[in-house]
């Protein structure tokens, strides 16, 4: 960020302010799989908070963080626009709907198995 600030002729604080304001910018590397859990009204009413808690427990991390092995980044978002599939999560843009906590964890376990075999 110091380099960018110098090249743009602005203060480092200004660059950091922009980088931390916009969610598209990351200060830490993203995981290979970005797991996005919907927190919209339809998903919330359908149990997305329990799904999120199960995922947090399985990954041993919290929303907004990446697992130490760099495989998963977990995010909770306001809405994924898949209300008819509530509760829903996306992994690298692929939607998984009508989730239960167990189903969500099983999906992540399959990804882990795939990664371990590669």
CSV table of C-alpha atoms in Angstrom, one decimal:
chain,number,residue,atom,x,y,z
A,1,UNK,CA,0.0,0.0,0.0
A,2,UNK,CA,3.0,2.2,0.6
A,3,UNK,CA,4.1,1.6,-3.0
A,4,UNK,CA,0.6,2.4,-4.4
A,5,UNK,CA,0.4,5.6,-2.3
A,6,UNK,CA,3.8,6.8,-3.5
A,7,UNK,CA,3.0,6.1,-7.1
A,8,UNK,CA,-0.4,7.8,-6.9
A,9,UNK,CA,1.0,10.8,-4.9
A,10,UNK,CA,-1.5,10.3,-2.0
A,11,UNK,CA,-1.1,9.4,1.6
A,12,UNK,CA,-0.9,5.8,2.7
A,13,UNK,CA,-3.9,6.5,5.0
A,14,UNK,CA,-6.0,7.4,1.9
A,15,UNK,CA,-5.0,4.1,0.2
A,16,UNK,CA,-5.7,2.0,3.3
A,17,UNK,CA,-9.0,3.9,3.7
A,18,UNK,CA,-10.1,2.9,0.2
A,19,UNK,CA,-8.8,-0.7,0.6
A,20,UNK,CA,-10.7,-1.2,3.8
A,21,UNK,CA,-13.9,0.5,2.7
A,22,UNK,CA,-14.7,-1.5,-0.4
A,23,UNK,CA,-15.4,-5.2,0.1
A,24,UNK,CA,-13.9,-6.1,-3.2
A,25,UNK,CA,-10.4,-5.3,-1.8
A,26,UNK,CA,-8.7,-7.8,0.5
A,27,UNK,CA,-5.9,-7.3,3.0
A,28,UNK,CA,-5.4,-11.0,3.3
A,29,UNK,CA,-5.2,-13.7,0.7
A,30,UNK,CA,-8.5,-15.5,-0.2
A,31,UNK,CA,-8.9,-19.2,0.1
A,32,UNK,CA,-9.1,-21.5,-2.9
A,33,UNK,CA,-12.8,-22.0,-2.2
A,34,UNK,CA,-14.8,-18.9,-1.2
A,35,UNK,CA,-17.8,-20.1,0.8
A,36,UNK,CA,-20.6,-17.4,0.9
A,37,UNK,CA,-23.5,-18.0,3.2
A,38,UNK,CA,-26.7,-16.0,2.7
A,39,UNK,CA,-28.1,-14.0,5.6
A,40,UNK,CA,-31.1,-12.6,3.8
A,41,UNK,CA,-34.6,-12.7,5.2
A,42,UNK,CA,-35.7,-15.9,3.4
A,43,UNK,CA,-32.5,-17.7,4.3
A,44,UNK,CA,-32.4,-16.4,7.9
A,45,UNK,CA,-36.0,-17.5,8.5
A,46,UNK,CA,-35.1,-20.9,7.0
A,47,UNK,CA,-32.1,-21.5,9.3
A,48,UNK,CA,-29.1,-20.0,7.7
A,49,UNK,CA,-27.6,-18.9,11.0
A,50,UNK,CA,-27.5,-22.6,12.1
A,51,UNK,CA,-25.9,-23.5,8.8
A,52,UNK,CA,-23.3,-20.7,9.3
A,53,UNK,CA,-22.6,-21.9,12.9
A,54,UNK,CA,-22.1,-25.5,11.7
A,55,UNK,CA,-19.7,-24.3,8.9
A,56,UNK,CA,-17.8,-22.2,11.4
A,57,UNK,CA,-17.4,-25.2,13.7
A,58,UNK,CA,-16.3,-27.5,10.9
A,59,UNK,CA,-13.8,-25.0,9.5
A,60,UNK,CA,-12.7,-23.8,12.9
A,61,UNK,CA,-12.9,-20.2,11.7
A,62,UNK,CA,-15.4,-17.4,11.6
A,63,UNK,CA,-17.1,-15.3,8.9
A,64,UNK,CA,-14.7,-13.1,7.1
A,65,UNK,CA,-11.7,-15.3,7.7
A,66,UNK,CA,-9.6,-17.9,5.8
A,67,UNK,CA,-8.7,-21.3,7.1
A,68,UNK,CA,-5.0,-21.6,8.1
A,69,UNK,CA,-4.5,-24.1,5.3
A,70,UNK,CA,-5.7,-21.5,2.7
A,71,UNK,CA,-8.4,-23.8,1.3
A,72,UNK,CA,-11.6,-22.0,2.5
A,73,UNK,CA,-12.6,-18.4,3.0
A,74,UNK,CA,-15.9,-18.0,4.8
A,75,UNK,CA,-18.2,-15.0,4.2
A,76,UNK,CA,-21.7,-14.1,5.3
A,77,UNK,CA,-23.5,-11.8,2.9
A,78,UNK,CA,-26.8,-9.9,3.0
A,79,UNK,CA,-28.4,-11.8,0.1
A,80,UNK,CA,-27.4,-14.1,-2.7
A,81,UNK,CA,-30.6,-13.7,-4.7
A,82,UNK,CA,-31.5,-17.4,-4.5
A,83,UNK,CA,-34.5,-17.1,-2.1
A,84,UNK,CA,-36.3,-20.1,-3.5
A,85,UNK,CA,-33.4,-22.3,-2.4
A,86,UNK,CA,-33.2,-20.9,1.2
A,87,UNK,CA,-31.1,-21.5,3.1
A,88,UNK,CA,-28.3,-21.2,0.5
A,89,UNK,CA,-24.6,-20.9,0.2
A,90,UNK,CA,-22.3,-20.5,-2.8
A,91,UNK,CA,-18.9,-21.9,-3.2
A,92,UNK,CA,-16.9,-20.2,-5.9
A,93,UNK,CA,-20.1,-19.1,-7.6
A,94,UNK,CA,-22.0,-22.5,-7.4
A,95,UNK,CA,-25.2,-22.4,-5.4
A,96,UNK,CA,-26.1,-25.1,-2.9
A,97,UNK,CA,-29.6,-24.8,-1.6
A,98,UNK,CA,-32.1,-26.2,0.8
A,99,UNK,CA,-29.3,-26.7,3.3
A,100,UNK,CA,-29.2,-28.1,6.7
A,101,UNK,CA,-26.2,-27.8,8.9
A,102,UNK,CA,-25.3,-31.4,8.2
A,103,UNK,CA,-25.7,-31.0,4.4
A,104,UNK,CA,-23.5,-27.9,4.4
A,105,UNK,CA,-20.7,-29.7,6.3
A,106,UNK,CA,-21.0,-32.7,4.1
A,107,UNK,CA,-20.4,-30.5,1.0
A,108,UNK,CA,-17.3,-29.0,2.6
A,109,UNK,CA,-16.0,-32.5,3.6
A,110,UNK,CA,-16.3,-33.6,0.0
A,111,UNK,CA,-14.2,-30.6,-1.1
A,112,UNK,CA,-11.6,-31.4,1.6
A,113,UNK,CA,-11.4,-35.0,0.4
A,114,UNK,CA,-10.9,-33.9,-3.2
A,115,UNK,CA,-8.2,-31.5,-2.1
A,116,UNK,CA,-6.4,-34.2,-0.1
A,117,UNK,CA,-6.4,-36.5,-3.0
A,118,UNK,CA,-4.8,-34.0,-5.4
